[in-house]
PDB file of C-alpha atoms in Angstrom:
ATOM      1  CA  THR A  20     153.215 142.432  44.466  1.00 51.00           C
ATOM      2  CA  GLN A  21     154.917 139.156  43.562  1.00 57.00           C
ATOM      3  CA  LEU A  22     158.665 139.137  43.860  1.00 78.00           C
ATOM      4  CA  LEU A  23     158.719 136.532  41.133  1.00 91.00           C
ATOM      5  CA  GLU A  24     156.739 136.988  37.949  1.00 92.00           C
ATOM      6  CA  GLN A  25     155.580 133.714  36.518  1.00 95.00           C
ATOM      7  CA  SER A  26     154.074 133.286  33.064  1.00 96.00           C
ATOM      8  CA  PRO A  27     151.809 132.182  31.663  1.00 96.00           C
ATOM      9  CA  GLN A  28     149.329 132.070  34.509  1.00 94.00           C
ATOM     10  CA  PHE A  29     147.136 129.548  32.738  1.00 95.00           C
ATOM     11  CA  LEU A  30     148.008 127.105  29.985  1.00 97.00           C
ATOM     12  CA  SER A  31     145.788 124.551  28.308  1.00 97.00           C
ATOM     13  CA  ILE A  32     147.346 122.309  25.684  1.00 97.00           C
ATOM     14  CA  GLN A  33     146.817 118.993  23.948  1.00 97.00           C
ATOM     15  CA  GLU A  34     148.643 115.854  24.874  1.00 98.00           C
ATOM     16  CA  GLY A  35     151.950 115.617  23.031  1.00 98.00           C
ATOM     17  CA  GLU A  36     152.582 119.343  22.799  1.00 98.00           C
ATOM     18  CA  ASN A  37     155.599 121.096  24.291  1.00 98.00           C
ATOM     19  CA  LEU A  38     155.415 124.042  26.660  1.00 98.00           C
ATOM     20  CA  THR A  39     157.616 126.465  28.549  1.00 98.00           C
ATOM     21  CA  VAL A  40     156.885 128.271  31.781  1.00 98.00           C
ATOM     22  CA  TYR A  41     158.906 131.320  32.734  1.00 97.00           C
ATOM     23  CA  CYS A  42     159.862 132.726  36.100  1.00 97.00           C
ATOM     24  CA  ASN A  43     161.425 136.196  36.202  1.00 96.00           C
ATOM     25  CA  SER A  44     162.601 138.533  38.919  1.00 95.00           C
ATOM     26  CA  SER A  45     164.677 141.640  39.397  1.00 92.00           C
ATOM     27  CA  SER A  46     166.227 139.987  42.443  1.00 92.00           C
ATOM     28  CA  VAL A  47     169.159 137.611  42.566  1.00 94.00           C
ATOM     29  CA  PHE A  48     168.566 134.326  44.320  1.00 93.00           C
ATOM     30  CA  SER A  49     170.991 131.900  45.888  1.00 91.00           C
ATOM     31  CA  SER A  50     168.868 129.149  44.390  1.00 92.00           C
ATOM     32  CA  LEU A  51     165.574 128.692  42.647  1.00 94.00           C
ATOM     33  CA  GLN A  52     163.166 125.836  42.993  1.00 95.00           C
ATOM     34  CA  TRP A  53     160.273 124.498  40.990  1.00 96.00           C
ATOM     35  CA  TYR A  54     157.336 122.826  42.656  1.00 95.00           C
ATOM     36  CA  ARG A  55     154.215 121.094  41.548  1.00 95.00           C
ATOM     37  CA  GLN A  56     151.098 121.262  43.693  1.00 93.00           C
ATOM     38  CA  GLU A  57     147.940 119.201  43.578  1.00 90.00           C
ATOM     39  CA  PRO A  58     144.678 120.597  44.985  1.00 87.00           C
ATOM     40  CA  GLY A  59     144.478 120.317  48.762  1.00 87.00           C
ATOM     41  CA  GLU A  60     148.086 119.268  49.166  1.00 90.00           C
ATOM     42  CA  GLY A  61     151.375 120.936  49.924  1.00 90.00           C
ATOM     43  CA  PRO A  62     153.808 121.694  47.095  1.00 92.00           C
ATOM     44  CA  VAL A  63     156.159 118.936  46.010  1.00 91.00           C
ATOM     45  CA  LEU A  64     159.686 119.824  45.001  1.00 91.00           C
ATOM     46  CA  LEU A  65     160.642 119.030  41.415  1.00 94.00           C
ATOM     47  CA  VAL A  66     164.099 120.531  41.203  1.00 94.00           C
ATOM     48  CA  THR A  67     166.548 122.981  42.725  1.00 93.00           C
ATOM     49  CA  VAL A  68     168.905 125.006  40.555  1.00 94.00           C
ATOM     50  CA  VAL A  69     171.809 126.742  42.197  1.00 93.00           C
ATOM     51  CA  THR A  70     174.389 127.786  39.651  1.00 93.00           C
ATOM     52  CA  GLY A  71     173.809 130.519  37.066  1.00 95.00           C
ATOM     53  CA  GLY A  72     173.324 128.948  33.643  1.00 95.00           C
ATOM     54  CA  GLU A  73     172.575 125.563  35.151  1.00 95.00           C
ATOM     55  CA  VAL A  74     170.368 123.171  33.222  1.00 97.00           C
ATOM     56  CA  LYS A  75     168.740 120.159  34.839  1.00 96.00           C
ATOM     57  CA  LYS A  76     166.675 117.478  33.214  1.00 96.00           C
ATOM     58  CA  LEU A  77     164.088 115.336  34.903  1.00 94.00           C
ATOM     59  CA  LYS A  78     162.677 112.927  32.330  1.00 95.00           C
ATOM     60  CA  ARG A  79     160.558 115.137  30.053  1.00 97.00           C
ATOM     61  CA  LEU A  80     161.132 118.259  32.169  1.00 97.00           C
ATOM     62  CA  THR A  81     164.050 120.621  31.562  1.00 97.00           C
ATOM     63  CA  PHE A  82     164.847 123.363  34.031  1.00 97.00           C
ATOM     64  CA  GLN A  83     167.182 126.256  33.388  1.00 97.00           C
ATOM     65  CA  PHE A  84     168.566 128.893  35.732  1.00 96.00           C
ATOM     66  CA  GLY A  85     169.525 132.202  34.169  1.00 96.00           C
ATOM     67  CA  ASP A  86     173.148 133.269  34.115  1.00 95.00           C
ATOM     68  CA  ALA A  87     172.403 136.131  36.509  1.00 95.00           C
ATOM     69  CA  ARG A  88     170.362 133.873  38.820  1.00 95.00           C
ATOM     70  CA  LYS A  89     167.317 136.093  38.458  1.00 95.00           C
ATOM     71  CA  ASP A  90     165.174 133.987  36.178  1.00 95.00           C
ATOM     72  CA  SER A  91     164.370 130.423  35.320  1.00 97.00           C
ATOM     73  CA  SER A  92     162.358 128.359  32.898  1.00 97.00           C
ATOM     74  CA  LEU A  93     160.624 125.011  32.930  1.00 98.00           C
ATOM     75  CA  HIS A  94     160.180 123.217  29.623  1.00 98.00           C
ATOM     76  CA  ILE A  95     157.995 120.145  29.289  1.00 98.00           C
ATOM     77  CA  THR A  96     158.352 117.971  26.222  1.00 98.00           C
ATOM     78  CA  ALA A  97     155.471 115.892  24.916  1.00 98.00           C
ATOM     79  CA  ALA A  98     153.112 116.842  27.727  1.00 97.00           C
ATOM     80  CA  GLN A  99     150.828 114.185  29.141  1.00 97.00           C
ATOM     81  CA  PRO A 100     147.514 114.484  31.013  1.00 96.00           C
ATOM     82  CA  GLY A 101     149.369 113.423  34.148  1.00 95.00           C
ATOM     83  CA  ASP A 102     151.379 116.648  33.947  1.00 96.00           C
ATOM     84  CA  THR A 103     148.236 118.636  34.762  1.00 95.00           C
ATOM     85  CA  GLY A 104     148.695 120.700  37.906  1.00 94.00           C
ATOM     86  CA  LEU A 105     149.891 123.947  39.427  1.00 95.00           C
ATOM     87  CA  TYR A 106     153.573 124.661  38.820  1.00 97.00           C
ATOM     88  CA  LEU A 107     155.269 127.102  41.155  1.00 96.00           C
ATOM     89  CA  CYS A 108     158.697 128.646  41.043  1.00 96.00           C
ATOM     90  CA  ALA A 109     160.258 129.820  44.271  1.00 95.00           C
ATOM     91  CA  GLY A 110     163.305 131.999  44.826  1.00 93.00           C
ATOM     92  CA  VAL A 111     165.442 131.213  47.837  1.00 89.00           C
ATOM     93  CA  ASN A 112     167.600 133.550  49.855  1.00 87.00           C
ATOM     94  CA  ASN A 113     167.038 133.755  53.606  1.00 81.00           C
ATOM     95  CA  ASP A 114     163.460 132.741  52.997  1.00 83.00           C
ATOM     96  CA  MET A 115     161.464 131.420  50.093  1.00 87.00           C
ATOM     97  CA  ARG A 116     159.179 133.496  47.872  1.00 90.00           C
ATOM     98  CA  PHE A 117     156.832 131.965  45.361  1.00 93.00           C
ATOM     99  CA  GLY A 118     155.759 133.052  41.936  1.00 94.00           C
ATOM    100  CA  ALA A 119     152.066 133.367  41.155  1.00 92.00           C
ATOM    101  CA  GLY A 120     151.997 129.887  39.661  1.00 94.00           C
ATOM    102  CA  THR A 121     151.108 128.405  36.302  1.00 96.00           C
ATOM    103  CA  ARG A 122     148.040 126.248  36.115  1.00 95.00           C
ATOM    104  CA  LEU A 123     148.642 123.672  33.410  1.00 96.00           C
ATOM    105  CA  THR A 124     145.932 121.539  31.859  1.00 96.00           C
ATOM    106  CA  VAL A 125     146.908 118.833  29.404  1.00 97.00           C
ATOM    107  CA  LYS A 126     143.971 117.462  27.465  1.00 97.00           C
ATOM    108  CA  PRO A 127     144.034 113.888  26.212  1.00 96.00           C
TER     109      PRO A 127
ATOM    110  CA  GLY B  13     163.542 112.006  53.839  1.00 63.00           C
ATOM    111  CA  ALA B  14     162.585 114.777  56.185  1.00 69.00           C
ATOM    112  CA  VAL B  15     158.901 115.044  56.985  1.00 90.00           C
ATOM    113  CA  VAL B  16     156.805 117.936  58.177  1.00 94.00           C
ATOM    114  CA  SER B  17     153.328 117.310  59.497  1.00 95.00           C
ATOM    115  CA  GLN B  18     150.428 119.645  60.103  1.00 97.00           C
ATOM    116  CA  HIS B  19     147.434 119.247  62.323  1.00 97.00           C
ATOM    117  CA  PRO B  20     144.602 119.452  61.722  1.00 97.00           C
ATOM    118  CA  SER B  21     144.439 118.805  57.993  1.00 96.00           C
ATOM    119  CA  TRP B  22     141.159 120.662  57.826  1.00 96.00           C
ATOM    120  CA  VAL B  23     139.034 122.629  60.275  1.00 97.00           C
ATOM    121  CA  ILE B  24     135.731 124.440  60.192  1.00 97.00           C
ATOM    122  CA  CYS B  25     135.074 127.085  62.808  1.00 96.00           C
ATOM    123  CA  LYS B  26     132.541 129.790  63.510  1.00 97.00           C
ATOM    124  CA  SER B  27     133.287 133.430  62.976  1.00 97.00           C
ATOM    125  CA  GLY B  28     134.814 135.012  66.067  1.00 97.00           C
ATOM    126  CA  THR B  29     136.456 131.872  67.399  1.00 97.00           C
ATOM    127  CA  SER B  30     140.156 131.044  67.416  1.00 97.00           C
ATOM    128  CA  VAL B  31     141.848 128.163  65.689  1.00 98.00           C
ATOM    129  CA  LYS B  32     145.275 126.682  66.341  1.00 98.00           C
ATOM    130  CA  ILE B  33     147.285 124.957  63.621  1.00 98.00           C
ATOM    131  CA  GLU B  34     150.339 122.874  64.475  1.00 97.00           C
ATOM    132  CA  CYS B  35     153.398 122.329  62.337  1.00 97.00           C
ATOM    133  CA  ARG B  36     155.854 119.631  63.371  1.00 96.00           C
ATOM    134  CA  SER B  37     159.188 118.531  61.993  1.00 94.00           C
ATOM    135  CA  LEU B  38     159.074 114.799  62.552  1.00 91.00           C
ATOM    136  CA  ASP B  39     162.641 113.630  62.229  1.00 87.00           C
ATOM    137  CA  PHE B  40     164.710 116.770  62.327  1.00 89.00           C
ATOM    138  CA  GLN B  41     165.000 119.971  64.281  1.00 91.00           C
ATOM    139  CA  ALA B  42     163.982 123.317  62.889  1.00 92.00           C
ATOM    140  CA  THR B  43     164.977 126.569  64.537  1.00 92.00           C
ATOM    141  CA  THR B  44     163.025 128.347  61.830  1.00 93.00           C
ATOM    142  CA  MET B  45     159.711 127.524  60.231  1.00 95.00           C
ATOM    143  CA  PHE B  46     157.742 129.421  57.644  1.00 95.00           C
ATOM    144  CA  TRP B  47     153.996 129.931  57.460  1.00 97.00           C
ATOM    145  CA  TYR B  48     152.272 130.480  54.131  1.00 96.00           C
ATOM    146  CA  ARG B  49     148.704 131.197  53.160  1.00 96.00           C
ATOM    147  CA  GLN B  50     147.195 130.162  49.863  1.00 95.00           C
ATOM    148  CA  PHE B  51     143.828 131.387  48.630  1.00 92.00           C
ATOM    149  CA  PRO B  52     141.976 129.383  45.972  1.00 87.00           C
ATOM    150  CA  LYS B  53     143.694 129.380  42.602  1.00 82.00           C
ATOM    151  CA  GLN B  54     146.488 131.549  43.925  1.00 87.00           C
ATOM    152  CA  SER B  55     150.077 130.995  44.910  1.00 90.00           C
ATOM    153  CA  LEU B  56     151.604 130.652  48.355  1.00 93.00           C
ATOM    154  CA  MET B  57     152.158 133.925  50.141  1.00 94.00           C
ATOM    155  CA  LEU B  58     154.649 134.052  52.981  1.00 93.00           C
ATOM    156  CA  MET B  59     152.943 135.232  56.158  1.00 96.00           C
ATOM    157  CA  ALA B  60     155.640 134.977  58.751  1.00 95.00           C
ATOM    158  CA  THR B  61     158.871 133.370  59.811  1.00 94.00           C
ATOM    159  CA  SER B  62     158.683 131.486  63.078  1.00 95.00           C
ATOM    160  CA  ASN B  63     161.822 131.521  65.195  1.00 93.00           C
ATOM    161  CA  GLU B  64     162.429 129.078  68.019  1.00 92.00           C
ATOM    162  CA  GLY B  65     162.784 130.894  71.297  1.00 88.00           C
ATOM    163  CA  SER B  66     162.125 134.361  69.927  1.00 90.00           C
ATOM    164  CA  LYS B  67     159.440 136.427  68.272  1.00 92.00           C
ATOM    165  CA  ALA B  68     158.163 135.632  64.839  1.00 95.00           C
ATOM    166  CA  THR B  69     158.891 137.926  61.937  1.00 95.00           C
ATOM    167  CA  TYR B  70     155.782 138.958  60.055  1.00 96.00           C
ATOM    168  CA  GLU B  71     155.493 140.009  56.454  1.00 94.00           C
ATOM    169  CA  GLN B  72     154.126 143.412  55.637  1.00 93.00           C
ATOM    170  CA  GLY B  73     150.358 143.475  55.830  1.00 93.00           C
ATOM    171  CA  VAL B  74     150.048 140.448  58.115  1.00 95.00           C
ATOM    172  CA  GLU B  75     148.561 141.304  61.505  1.00 95.00           C
ATOM    173  CA  LYS B  76     150.720 139.830  64.228  1.00 94.00           C
ATOM    174  CA  ASP B  77     147.965 140.181  66.823  1.00 95.00           C
ATOM    175  CA  LYS B  78     145.586 138.215  64.657  1.00 96.00           C
ATOM    176  CA  PHE B  79     147.959 135.481  63.566  1.00 97.00           C
ATOM    177  CA  LEU B  80     149.775 134.414  66.706  1.00 97.00           C
ATOM    178  CA  ILE B  81     152.852 132.300  66.166  1.00 96.00           C
ATOM    179  CA  ASN B  82     154.593 130.304  68.847  1.00 93.00           C
ATOM    180  CA  HIS B  83     157.742 128.294  68.215  1.00 93.00           C
ATOM    181  CA  ALA B  84     158.133 126.696  71.613  1.00 85.00           C
ATOM    182  CA  SER B  85     160.428 123.824  70.660  1.00 92.00           C
ATOM    183  CA  LEU B  86     162.789 122.798  67.904  1.00 93.00           C
ATOM    184  CA  THR B  87     160.136 120.577  66.342  1.00 94.00           C
ATOM    185  CA  LEU B  88     156.910 122.503  66.806  1.00 96.00           C
ATOM    186  CA  SER B  89     155.521 125.794  65.606  1.00 96.00           C
ATOM    187  CA  THR B  90     151.907 126.821  66.040  1.00 97.00           C
ATOM    188  CA  LEU B  91     149.806 129.374  64.209  1.00 98.00           C
ATOM    189  CA  THR B  92     146.697 130.596  65.977  1.00 98.00           C
ATOM    190  CA  VAL B  93     144.146 132.497  63.951  1.00 98.00           C
ATOM    191  CA  THR B  94     142.355 134.644  66.511  1.00 97.00           C
ATOM    192  CA  SER B  95     138.829 135.982  66.102  1.00 97.00           C
ATOM    193  CA  ALA B  96     138.570 134.272  62.763  1.00 97.00           C
ATOM    194  CA  HIS B  97     136.439 135.749  60.017  1.00 97.00           C
ATOM    195  CA  PRO B  98     135.234 134.228  56.750  1.00 97.00           C
ATOM    196  CA  GLU B  99     137.951 136.110  54.855  1.00 96.00           C
ATOM    197  CA  ASP B 100     140.526 134.131  56.842  1.00 97.00           C
ATOM    198  CA  SER B 101     139.316 130.968  55.154  1.00 97.00           C
ATOM    199  CA  SER B 102     142.318 129.684  53.291  1.00 96.00           C
ATOM    200  CA  PHE B 103     144.869 126.904  52.928  1.00 96.00           C
ATOM    201  CA  TYR B 104     147.655 127.348  55.466  1.00 97.00           C
ATOM    202  CA  ILE B 105     150.977 125.638  54.778  1.00 97.00           C
ATOM    203  CA  CYS B 106     154.106 125.503  56.891  1.00 96.00           C
ATOM    204  CA  SER B 107     157.624 124.605  55.896  1.00 94.00           C
ATOM    205  CA  ALA B 108     160.916 123.960  57.598  1.00 93.00           C
ATOM    206  CA  PRO B 109     164.384 124.324  56.123  1.00 88.00           C
ATOM    207  CA  GLY B 110     166.745 121.387  55.929  1.00 83.00           C
ATOM    208  CA  LEU B 111     170.480 121.343  56.455  1.00 77.00           C
ATOM    209  CA  ALA B 112     171.366 122.640  53.005  1.00 74.00           C
ATOM    210  CA  SER B 113     170.518 126.284  52.322  1.00 67.00           C
ATOM    211  CA  HIS B 114     168.071 125.453  49.559  1.00 73.00           C
ATOM    212  CA  GLU B 115     166.324 122.546  51.256  1.00 81.00           C
ATOM    213  CA  GLN B 116     162.763 123.220  52.324  1.00 86.00           C
ATOM    214  CA  TYR B 117     160.245 120.680  53.527  1.00 91.00           C
ATOM    215  CA  PHE B 118     156.581 121.509  53.282  1.00 93.00           C
ATOM    216  CA  GLY B 119     153.736 120.291  55.381  1.00 94.00           C
ATOM    217  CA  PRO B 120     150.593 118.912  53.742  1.00 94.00           C
ATOM    218  CA  GLY B 121     148.612 122.042  54.565  1.00 95.00           C
ATOM    219  CA  THR B 122     145.573 122.881  56.695  1.00 97.00           C
ATOM    220  CA  ARG B 123     142.306 123.896  55.096  1.00 97.00           C
ATOM    221  CA  LEU B 124     140.545 126.469  57.307  1.00 97.00           C
ATOM    222  CA  THR B 125     136.943 127.347  56.659  1.00 97.00           C
ATOM    223  CA  VAL B 126     135.332 130.054  58.766  1.00 97.00           C
ATOM    224  CA  THR B 127     131.564 130.141  58.665  1.00 96.00           C
TER     225      THR B 127
END
């Protein structure tokens, strides 16, 4: 059973479209992180959110941490084929637990 | 920035043999390291927490006698898969926390294939 529920699990969209990935939990986290992973490689950190209600922007990516620090979302604007990959959220307390991941495919 | 290395990056072994995977923090010390396993098209699942100088803490369902963890120094943790079977074939990733509570540095992973 995943501590973090991530949705959708798979997403295939056309270049230029917007998308949102959700990460939900019944647990409170001291921080939450989003990673992107390419096949055969370790995950690469995109962002860390710490404060409830926090919003961070990284170019076309917007990350939000829920007020209660139990959930988060990742919004990508005008997706590009280079955004294709596995996106993972991870809740941090004494250790780090990952969501199931969202496999995004952006078609040109 | 902080770097974590893993060795080997990939290994193929025969069923019944043992395989050792190393995880090193290259420019910082880590009293704790985490070992994850990732099956194809799935997420990372925490296997165990490696503690320098003491016993590792295993997650529920992970056999401690099968997955031996040794954290002998502040920069090295090893995971030994004993009596490997094909179902142990997976991508094994380690990580080490940084100074800040939310910092975590991941290794590049080790692809294990048991034939």
